[in-house]
JSON list of C-alpha atoms in Angstrom, two decimals:
[
{"chain": "G", "resi": 1, "resn": "MET", "atom": "CA", "xyz": [-14.09, -6.80, 4.51]},
{"chain": "G", "resi": 2, "resn": "THR", "atom": "CA", "xyz": [-15.39, -9.06, 6.94]},
{"chain": "G", "resi": 3, "resn": "ASN", "atom": "CA", "xyz": [-12.62, -11.52, 6.02]},
{"chain": "G", "resi": 4, "resn": "PRO", "atom": "CA", "xyz": [-11.22, -12.90, 9.25]},
{"chain": "G", "resi": 5, "resn": "SER", "atom": "CA", "xyz": [-7.70, -13.71, 8.06]},
{"chain": "G", "resi": 6, "resn": "HIS", "atom": "CA", "xyz": [-6.80, -9.90, 7.27]},
{"chain": "G", "resi": 7, "resn": "ARG", "atom": "CA", "xyz": [-6.40, -7.78, 10.03]},
{"chain": "G", "resi": 8, "resn": "ARG", "atom": "CA", "xyz": [-6.67, -4.04, 9.73]},
{"chain": "G", "resi": 9, "resn": "TRP", "atom": "CA", "xyz": [-5.77, -1.38, 11.43]},
{"chain": "G", "resi": 10, "resn": "PRO", "atom": "CA", "xyz": [-6.77, 2.27, 10.64]},
{"chain": "G", "resi": 11, "resn": "VAL", "atom": "CA", "xyz": [-3.85, 3.12, 7.92]},
{"chain": "G", "resi": 12, "resn": "SER", "atom": "CA", "xyz": [-2.53, 6.93, 7.45]},
{"chain": "G", "resi": 13, "resn": "GLY", "atom": "CA", "xyz": [-0.16, 7.82, 4.98]},
{"chain": "G", "resi": 14, "resn": "ARG", "atom": "CA", "xyz": [0.17, 8.13, 1.41]},
{"chain": "G", "resi": 15, "resn": "SER", "atom": "CA", "xyz": [-0.81, 5.24, -1.33]},
{"chain": "G", "resi": 16, "resn": "ALA", "atom": "CA", "xyz": [1.82, 3.28, -3.02]},
{"chain": "G", "resi": 17, "resn": "ARG", "atom": "CA", "xyz": [1.76, 4.63, -5.86]},
{"chain": "G", "resi": 18, "resn": "ALA", "atom": "CA", "xyz": [2.48, 8.26, -4.56]},
{"chain": "G", "resi": 19, "resn": "ALA", "atom": "CA", "xyz": [5.23, 7.04, -3.05]},
{"chain": "G", "resi": 20, "resn": "LEU", "atom": "CA", "xyz": [6.60, 5.55, -6.30]},
{"chain": "G", "resi": 21, "resn": "PHE", "atom": "CA", "xyz": [5.89, 8.67, -8.26]},
{"chain": "G", "resi": 22, "resn": "THR", "atom": "CA", "xyz": [8.03, 10.78, -5.77]},
{"chain": "G", "resi": 23, "resn": "ALA", "atom": "CA", "xyz": [10.84, 8.11, -5.82]},
{"chain": "G", "resi": 24, "resn": "VAL", "atom": "CA", "xyz": [11.21, 8.48, -9.30]},
{"chain": "G", "resi": 25, "resn": "GLY", "atom": "CA", "xyz": [10.66, 12.38, -9.05]},
{"chain": "G", "resi": 26, "resn": "ALA", "atom": "CA", "xyz": [13.25, 12.93, -6.37]},
{"chain": "G", "resi": 27, "resn": "ALA", "atom": "CA", "xyz": [15.56, 10.40, -8.66]},
{"chain": "G", "resi": 28, "resn": "GLY", "atom": "CA", "xyz": [15.20, 12.38, -11.84]},
{"chain": "G", "resi": 29, "resn": "VAL", "atom": "CA", "xyz": [16.13, 15.57, -10.17]},
{"chain": "G", "resi": 30, "resn": "VAL", "atom": "CA", "xyz": [18.92, 14.11, -8.76]},
{"chain": "G", "resi": 31, "resn": "VAL", "atom": "CA", "xyz": [19.97, 12.56, -11.98]},
{"chain": "G", "resi": 32, "resn": "LEU", "atom": "CA", "xyz": [19.26, 16.15, -13.40]},
{"chain": "G", "resi": 33, "resn": "THR", "atom": "CA", "xyz": [21.32, 17.81, -10.79]},
{"chain": "G", "resi": 34, "resn": "ALA", "atom": "CA", "xyz": [24.39, 15.45, -10.96]},
{"chain": "G", "resi": 35, "resn": "CYS", "atom": "CA", "xyz": [24.80, 16.23, -14.77]},
{"chain": "G", "resi": 36, "resn": "GLY", "atom": "CA", "xyz": [24.04, 19.80, -14.73]},
{"chain": "G", "resi": 37, "resn": "GLY", "atom": "CA", "xyz": [26.73, 22.24, -15.63]},
{"chain": "G", "resi": 38, "resn": "GLY", "atom": "CA", "xyz": [26.98, 26.05, -14.74]},
{"chain": "G", "resi": 39, "resn": "GLY", "atom": "CA", "xyz": [25.02, 28.16, -17.31]},
{"chain": "G", "resi": 40, "resn": "SER", "atom": "CA", "xyz": [23.40, 26.73, -20.31]},
{"chain": "G", "resi": 41, "resn": "GLY", "atom": "CA", "xyz": [22.10, 28.12, -24.28]},
{"chain": "G", "resi": 42, "resn": "SER", "atom": "CA", "xyz": [23.84, 29.14, -27.06]},
{"chain": "G", "resi": 43, "resn": "GLY", "atom": "CA", "xyz": [27.63, 30.53, -26.55]},
{"chain": "G", "resi": 44, "resn": "SER", "atom": "CA", "xyz": [26.32, 34.66, -26.97]},
{"chain": "G", "resi": 45, "resn": "ASP", "atom": "CA", "xyz": [24.69, 34.18, -23.56]},
{"chain": "G", "resi": 46, "resn": "ARG", "atom": "CA", "xyz": [27.68, 32.88, -21.72]},
{"chain": "G", "resi": 47, "resn": "SER", "atom": "CA", "xyz": [30.35, 34.80, -20.49]},
{"chain": "G", "resi": 48, "resn": "SER", "atom": "CA", "xyz": [33.96, 34.04, -22.32]},
{"chain": "G", "resi": 49, "resn": "ALA", "atom": "CA", "xyz": [35.91, 33.47, -19.40]},
{"chain": "G", "resi": 50, "resn": "GLY", "atom": "CA", "xyz": [36.19, 29.78, -19.48]},
{"chain": "G", "resi": 51, "resn": "ASP", "atom": "CA", "xyz": [32.79, 28.52, -20.31]},
{"chain": "G", "resi": 52, "resn": "SER", "atom": "CA", "xyz": [33.09, 25.52, -22.49]},
{"chain": "G", "resi": 53, "resn": "ASP", "atom": "CA", "xyz": [30.58, 22.56, -23.58]},
{"chain": "G", "resi": 54, "resn": "VAL", "atom": "CA", "xyz": [31.61, 20.25, -21.13]},
{"chain": "G", "resi": 55, "resn": "ALA", "atom": "CA", "xyz": [29.30, 19.90, -18.02]},
{"chain": "G", "resi": 56, "resn": "SER", "atom": "CA", "xyz": [31.33, 20.81, -14.84]},
{"chain": "G", "resi": 57, "resn": "ILE", "atom": "CA", "xyz": [30.13, 20.75, -10.79]},
{"chain": "G", "resi": 58, "resn": "ALA", "atom": "CA", "xyz": [29.64, 24.57, -10.08]},
{"chain": "G", "resi": 59, "resn": "SER", "atom": "CA", "xyz": [30.41, 24.09, -6.07]},
{"chain": "G", "resi": 60, "resn": "PRO", "atom": "CA", "xyz": [32.26, 21.30, -3.91]},
{"chain": "G", "resi": 61, "resn": "GLY", "atom": "CA", "xyz": [28.74, 20.05, -2.28]},
{"chain": "G", "resi": 62, "resn": "LYS", "atom": "CA", "xyz": [28.01, 16.14, -1.21]},
{"chain": "G", "resi": 63, "resn": "ALA", "atom": "CA", "xyz": [29.69, 13.73, -3.12]},
{"chain": "G", "resi": 64, "resn": "VAL", "atom": "CA", "xyz": [28.11, 12.27, -6.28]},
{"chain": "G", "resi": 65, "resn": "GLY", "atom": "CA", "xyz": [26.31, 9.23, -5.04]},
{"chain": "G", "resi": 66, "resn": "THR", "atom": "CA", "xyz": [26.03, 9.98, -1.37]},
{"chain": "G", "resi": 67, "resn": "PRO", "atom": "CA", "xyz": [22.47, 8.76, -0.58]},
{"chain": "G", "resi": 68, "resn": "THR", "atom": "CA", "xyz": [19.76, 11.00, 0.36]},
{"chain": "G", "resi": 69, "resn": "ARG", "atom": "CA", "xyz": [17.48, 10.83, 2.76]},
{"chain": "G", "resi": 70, "resn": "THR", "atom": "CA", "xyz": [14.08, 10.89, 2.19]},
{"chain": "G", "resi": 71, "resn": "THR", "atom": "CA", "xyz": [11.12, 12.88, 3.51]},
{"chain": "G", "resi": 72, "resn": "ASP", "atom": "CA", "xyz": [8.23, 10.16, 2.41]},
{"chain": "G", "resi": 73, "resn": "PRO", "atom": "CA", "xyz": [6.67, 8.39, 5.42]},
{"chain": "G", "resi": 74, "resn": "ASP", "atom": "CA", "xyz": [6.14, 5.52, 3.46]},
{"chain": "G", "resi": 75, "resn": "ALA", "atom": "CA", "xyz": [9.33, 4.72, 1.79]},
{"chain": "G", "resi": 76, "resn": "GLY", "atom": "CA", "xyz": [10.62, 1.27, 2.25]},
{"chain": "G", "resi": 77, "resn": "ARG", "atom": "CA", "xyz": [7.15, -0.09, 3.72]},
{"chain": "G", "resi": 78, "resn": "PRO", "atom": "CA", "xyz": [6.19, -3.45, 2.48]},
{"chain": "G", "resi": 79, "resn": "VAL", "atom": "CA", "xyz": [3.31, -3.09, 0.18]},
{"chain": "G", "resi": 80, "resn": "ILE", "atom": "CA", "xyz": [0.22, -5.19, 0.11]},
{"chain": "G", "resi": 81, "resn": "ARG", "atom": "CA", "xyz": [-0.54, -5.70, -4.21]},
{"chain": "G", "resi": 82, "resn": "LEU", "atom": "CA", "xyz": [-4.35, -6.75, -5.11]},
{"chain": "G", "resi": 83, "resn": "ASP", "atom": "CA", "xyz": [-3.24, -10.39, -6.14]},
{"chain": "G", "resi": 84, "resn": "SER", "atom": "CA", "xyz": [-0.99, -11.01, -2.46]},
{"chain": "G", "resi": 85, "resn": "SER", "atom": "CA", "xyz": [-1.94, -13.94, -1.14]},
{"chain": "G", "resi": 86, "resn": "THR", "atom": "CA", "xyz": [-3.69, -14.22, 2.29]},
{"chain": "G", "resi": 87, "resn": "GLU", "atom": "CA", "xyz": [0.13, -16.08, 4.00]},
{"chain": "G", "resi": 88, "resn": "GLU", "atom": "CA", "xyz": [2.20, -12.94, 1.99]},
{"chain": "G", "resi": 89, "resn": "THR", "atom": "CA", "xyz": [-0.44, -10.21, 3.34]},
{"chain": "G", "resi": 90, "resn": "ASP", "atom": "CA", "xyz": [-0.97, -12.35, 7.01]},
{"chain": "G", "resi": 91, "resn": "ARG", "atom": "CA", "xyz": [3.29, -12.25, 6.86]},
{"chain": "G", "resi": 92, "resn": "MET", "atom": "CA", "xyz": [3.38, -8.51, 6.16]},
{"chain": "G", "resi": 93, "resn": "TRP", "atom": "CA", "xyz": [0.92, -7.57, 9.12]},
{"chain": "G", "resi": 94, "resn": "ASP", "atom": "CA", "xyz": [2.63, -10.58, 11.73]},
{"chain": "G", "resi": 95, "resn": "SER", "atom": "CA", "xyz": [5.79, -8.46, 10.66]},
{"chain": "G", "resi": 96, "resn": "TRP", "atom": "CA", "xyz": [4.29, -5.51, 12.40]},
{"chain": "G", "resi": 97, "resn": "TYR", "atom": "CA", "xyz": [2.47, -6.49, 15.28]},
{"chain": "G", "resi": 98, "resn": "ALA", "atom": "CA", "xyz": [5.85, -8.06, 16.32]},
{"chain": "G", "resi": 99, "resn": "CYS", "atom": "CA", "xyz": [7.62, -4.95, 16.10]},
{"chain": "G", "resi": 100, "resn": "LEU", "atom": "CA", "xyz": [5.00, -3.00, 18.17]},
{"chain": "G", "resi": 101, "resn": "ARG", "atom": "CA", "xyz": [4.71, -5.89, 20.61]},
{"chain": "G", "resi": 102, "resn": "ALA", "atom": "CA", "xyz": [8.63, -5.53, 20.92]},
{"chain": "G", "resi": 103, "resn": "LYS", "atom": "CA", "xyz": [8.52, -1.86, 21.44]},
{"chain": "G", "resi": 104, "resn": "GLY", "atom": "CA", "xyz": [5.68, -1.28, 23.25]},
{"chain": "G", "resi": 105, "resn": "GLY", "atom": "CA", "xyz": [3.31, 0.11, 20.38]},
{"chain": "G", "resi": 106, "resn": "PRO", "atom": "CA", "xyz": [-0.39, -0.05, 20.60]},
{"chain": "G", "resi": 107, "resn": "LEU", "atom": "CA", "xyz": [-1.88, -3.82, 19.03]},
{"chain": "G", "resi": 108, "resn": "LYS", "atom": "CA", "xyz": [-5.56, -2.20, 18.70]},
{"chain": "G", "resi": 109, "resn": "GLY", "atom": "CA", "xyz": [-6.45, 0.98, 17.44]},
{"chain": "G", "resi": 110, "resn": "PRO", "atom": "CA", "xyz": [-4.12, 4.16, 17.17]},
{"chain": "G", "resi": 111, "resn": "PRO", "atom": "CA", "xyz": [-1.75, 5.32, 19.82]},
{"chain": "G", "resi": 112, "resn": "THR", "atom": "CA", "xyz": [-2.89, 7.06, 23.08]},
{"chain": "G", "resi": 113, "resn": "THR", "atom": "CA", "xyz": [0.10, 7.09, 25.46]},
{"chain": "G", "resi": 114, "resn": "SER", "atom": "CA", "xyz": [3.67, 8.46, 25.03]},
{"chain": "G", "resi": 115, "resn": "ALA", "atom": "CA", "xyz": [4.71, 5.01, 24.90]},
{"chain": "G", "resi": 116, "resn": "GLU", "atom": "CA", "xyz": [2.53, 3.62, 22.62]},
{"chain": "G", "resi": 117, "resn": "LYS", "atom": "CA", "xyz": [3.79, 6.83, 20.18]},
{"chain": "G", "resi": 118, "resn": "ALA", "atom": "CA", "xyz": [6.98, 6.06, 19.99]},
{"chain": "G", "resi": 119, "resn": "GLY", "atom": "CA", "xyz": [6.30, 2.47, 19.83]},
{"chain": "G", "resi": 120, "resn": "ALA", "atom": "CA", "xyz": [4.04, 3.02, 16.80]},
{"chain": "G", "resi": 121, "resn": "LYS", "atom": "CA", "xyz": [7.13, 5.43, 15.33]},
{"chain": "G", "resi": 122, "resn": "ALA", "atom": "CA", "xyz": [9.89, 2.88, 15.90]},
{"chain": "G", "resi": 123, "resn": "CYS", "atom": "CA", "xyz": [7.78, 0.15, 13.52]},
{"chain": "G", "resi": 124, "resn": "ALA", "atom": "CA", "xyz": [6.39, 3.30, 11.45]},
{"chain": "G", "resi": 125, "resn": "SER", "atom": "CA", "xyz": [8.80, 1.52, 8.28]},
{"chain": "G", "resi": 126, "resn": "LYS", "atom": "CA", "xyz": [7.15, -2.51, 8.82]},
{"chain": "G", "resi": 127, "resn": "GLN", "atom": "CA", "xyz": [3.33, -1.16, 8.74]},
{"chain": "G", "resi": 128, "resn": "PRO", "atom": "CA", "xyz": [1.78, -2.47, 5.38]},
{"chain": "G", "resi": 129, "resn": "ILE", "atom": "CA", "xyz": [0.26, -0.25, 3.06]},
{"chain": "G", "resi": 130, "resn": "THR", "atom": "CA", "xyz": [-2.95, -1.22, 1.65]},
{"chain": "G", "resi": 131, "resn": "PRO", "atom": "CA", "xyz": [-4.00, -0.87, -1.82]},
{"chain": "G", "resi": 132, "resn": "PRO", "atom": "CA", "xyz": [-5.29, 2.45, -2.45]},
{"chain": "G", "resi": 133, "resn": "GLU", "atom": "CA", "xyz": [-8.31, 0.09, -4.49]},
{"chain": "G", "resi": 134, "resn": "LEU", "atom": "CA", "xyz": [-9.49, -0.87, -1.80]},
{"chain": "G", "resi": 135, "resn": "ASP", "atom": "CA", "xyz": [-9.90, 1.97, -0.12]},
{"chain": "G", "resi": 136, "resn": "PRO", "atom": "CA", "xyz": [-13.03, 3.41, -0.53]},
{"chain": "G", "resi": 137, "resn": "ALA", "atom": "CA", "xyz": [-11.91, 7.28, 0.28]},
{"chain": "G", "resi": 138, "resn": "LYS", "atom": "CA", "xyz": [-8.70, 6.75, -2.81]},
{"chain": "G", "resi": 139, "resn": "ASN", "atom": "CA", "xyz": [-11.27, 4.91, -5.33]},
{"chain": "G", "resi": 140, "resn": "PRO", "atom": "CA", "xyz": [-14.50, 6.61, -6.06]},
{"chain": "G", "resi": 141, "resn": "ASP", "atom": "CA", "xyz": [-15.54, 2.82, -7.95]},
{"chain": "G", "resi": 142, "resn": "TYR", "atom": "CA", "xyz": [-14.83, 1.55, -4.60]},
{"chain": "G", "resi": 143, "resn": "SER", "atom": "CA", "xyz": [-18.74, 0.53, -4.46]},
{"chain": "G", "resi": 144, "resn": "ASP", "atom": "CA", "xyz": [-19.16, -0.79, -7.89]},
{"chain": "G", "resi": 145, "resn": "ASP", "atom": "CA", "xyz": [-16.09, -2.65, -8.06]},
{"chain": "G", "resi": 146, "resn": "LEU", "atom": "CA", "xyz": [-17.03, -4.70, -4.49]},
{"chain": "G", "resi": 147, "resn": "ARG", "atom": "CA", "xyz": [-20.56, -5.09, -5.99]},
{"chain": "G", "resi": 148, "resn": "VAL", "atom": "CA", "xyz": [-18.67, -6.92, -9.25]},
{"chain": "G", "resi": 149, "resn": "MET", "atom": "CA", "xyz": [-16.35, -9.07, -6.33]},
{"chain": "G", "resi": 150, "resn": "VAL", "atom": "CA", "xyz": [-19.22, -10.32, -4.48]},
{"chain": "G", "resi": 151, "resn": "LYS", "atom": "CA", "xyz": [-20.82, -11.23, -8.07]},
{"chain": "G", "resi": 152, "resn": "CYS", "atom": "CA", "xyz": [-17.61, -13.20, -8.90]},
{"chain": "G", "resi": 153, "resn": "LEU", "atom": "CA", "xyz": [-17.78, -14.55, -5.07]},
{"chain": "G", "resi": 154, "resn": "ASN", "atom": "CA", "xyz": [-21.09, -15.92, -5.88]},
{"chain": "G", "resi": 155, "resn": "ALA", "atom": "CA", "xyz": [-20.15, -17.62, -9.33]},
{"chain": "G", "resi": 156, "resn": "HIS", "atom": "CA", "xyz": [-17.94, -19.54, -7.52]},
{"chain": "G", "resi": 157, "resn": "GLY", "atom": "CA", "xyz": [-19.79, -21.11, -4.67]},
{"chain": "G", "resi": 158, "resn": "ILE", "atom": "CA", "xyz": [-18.93, -17.96, -1.79]},
{"chain": "G", "resi": 159, "resn": "ARG", "atom": "CA", "xyz": [-22.32, -17.21, -0.43]},
{"chain": "G", "resi": 160, "resn": "ALA", "atom": "CA", "xyz": [-21.22, -13.11, -0.21]},
{"chain": "G", "resi": 161, "resn": "THR", "atom": "CA", "xyz": [-23.93, -10.53, 0.29]},
{"chain": "G", "resi": 162, "resn": "MET", "atom": "CA", "xyz": [-22.90, -6.44, 0.03]},
{"chain": "G", "resi": 163, "resn": "ALA", "atom": "CA", "xyz": [-23.11, -4.78, 3.90]},
{"chain": "G", "resi": 164, "resn": "PRO", "atom": "CA", "xyz": [-25.87, -1.81, 3.44]},
{"chain": "G", "resi": 165, "resn": "GLY", "atom": "CA", "xyz": [-23.91, 1.85, 1.65]},
{"chain": "G", "resi": 166, "resn": "GLY", "atom": "CA", "xyz": [-22.39, -0.84, -0.49]},
{"chain": "G", "resi": 167, "resn": "SER", "atom": "CA", "xyz": [-18.87, -0.17, 1.68]},
{"chain": "G", "resi": 168, "resn": "ASP", "atom": "CA", "xyz": [-18.16, -4.11, 3.24]},
{"chain": "G", "resi": 169, "resn": "TYR", "atom": "CA", "xyz": [-19.40, -7.67, 2.29]},
{"chain": "G", "resi": 170, "resn": "SER", "atom": "CA", "xyz": [-19.86, -10.33, 4.50]},
{"chain": "G", "resi": 171, "resn": "PHE", "atom": "CA", "xyz": [-20.30, -14.40, 4.07]},
{"chain": "G", "resi": 172, "resn": "ASP", "atom": "CA", "xyz": [-23.13, -16.96, 5.09]},
{"chain": "G", "resi": 173, "resn": "GLN", "atom": "CA", "xyz": [-21.34, -18.13, 8.15]},
{"chain": "G", "resi": 174, "resn": "SER", "atom": "CA", "xyz": [-23.88, -21.19, 8.18]},
{"chain": "G", "resi": 175, "resn": "GLN", "atom": "CA", "xyz": [-22.30, -22.62, 4.80]},
{"chain": "G", "resi": 176, "resn": "PRO", "atom": "CA", "xyz": [-18.67, -24.29, 5.03]},
{"chain": "G", "resi": 177, "resn": "ASN", "atom": "CA", "xyz": [-16.00, -22.26, 2.84]},
{"chain": "G", "resi": 178, "resn": "PRO", "atom": "CA", "xyz": [-15.48, -24.28, -0.37]},
{"chain": "G", "resi": 179, "resn": "PRO", "atom": "CA", "xyz": [-11.96, -25.49, -1.01]},
{"chain": "G", "resi": 180, "resn": "HIS", "atom": "CA", "xyz": [-9.63, -23.16, -2.00]},
{"chain": "G", "resi": 181, "resn": "PHE", "atom": "CA", "xyz": [-11.22, -20.27, -0.47]},
{"chain": "G", "resi": 182, "resn": "ASN", "atom": "CA", "xyz": [-8.49, -17.80, -0.33]},
{"chain": "G", "resi": 183, "resn": "GLU", "atom": "CA", "xyz": [-7.27, -18.41, -4.01]},
{"chain": "G", "resi": 184, "resn": "ILE", "atom": "CA", "xyz": [-10.83, -17.44, -4.77]},
{"chain": "G", "resi": 185, "resn": "GLU", "atom": "CA", "xyz": [-11.40, -14.48, -2.84]},
{"chain": "G", "resi": 186, "resn": "THR", "atom": "CA", "xyz": [-8.17, -13.30, -3.92]},
{"chain": "G", "resi": 187, "resn": "ALA", "atom": "CA", "xyz": [-8.95, -13.93, -8.03]},
{"chain": "G", "resi": 188, "resn": "CYS", "atom": "CA", "xyz": [-12.07, -11.77, -7.74]},
{"chain": "G", "resi": 189, "resn": "GLN", "atom": "CA", "xyz": [-10.49, -9.04, -6.09]},
{"chain": "G", "resi": 190, "resn": "VAL", "atom": "CA", "xyz": [-8.06, -8.66, -8.52]},
{"chain": "G", "resi": 191, "resn": "LYS", "atom": "CA", "xyz": [-10.82, -9.19, -11.27]},
{"chain": "G", "resi": 192, "resn": "ALA", "atom": "CA", "xyz": [-13.48, -6.43, -9.51]},
{"chain": "G", "resi": 193, "resn": "PHE", "atom": "CA", "xyz": [-10.63, -3.73, -8.28]},
{"chain": "G", "resi": 194, "resn": "GLN", "atom": "CA", "xyz": [-8.09, -3.87, -11.15]},
{"chain": "G", "resi": 195, "resn": "LYS", "atom": "CA", "xyz": [-8.13, -0.90, -13.12]},
{"chain": "G", "resi": 196, "resn": "LYS", "atom": "CA", "xyz": [-8.32, -1.61, -16.63]}
]
């Protein structure tokens, strides 16, 4: 979207929803593994040598409660919600850009040099995850949702039009923004893109 207050950079990675499902699934496996015992089933399919109905630790492995490393590249990254205010969103992006500046990462576009790649990797955990609903590749209803948003903006006195192809929208630059523009834009975004 062509709102100048929202900065964009091509974001790769999975959505916040995928990260959540991965975290919940991993937690479930850890719980089941920690609570599991040797064999299961009826007494007839267990050996008679010391089996009981009490779960036991089969082998001395990692201590219970030891944190495990996740392989999810999105774990811990800040997530922008549909209803995040412009200030919240800008704070997240500013934090990532500050890290890129400090670590030598690219400030425009993807990294090209080895130093930029190292800086980008060092700051990957600070790169905000945009809502999947606002990604045309992840939202099959994106154009329809965007049309609803433009209609909502127009109803609130903001002259917005769809771009050709239905992938973006723009504002009438000759008209000043009404008071509370950012709040109106966020409310229309939530109304249009939030799945019922």
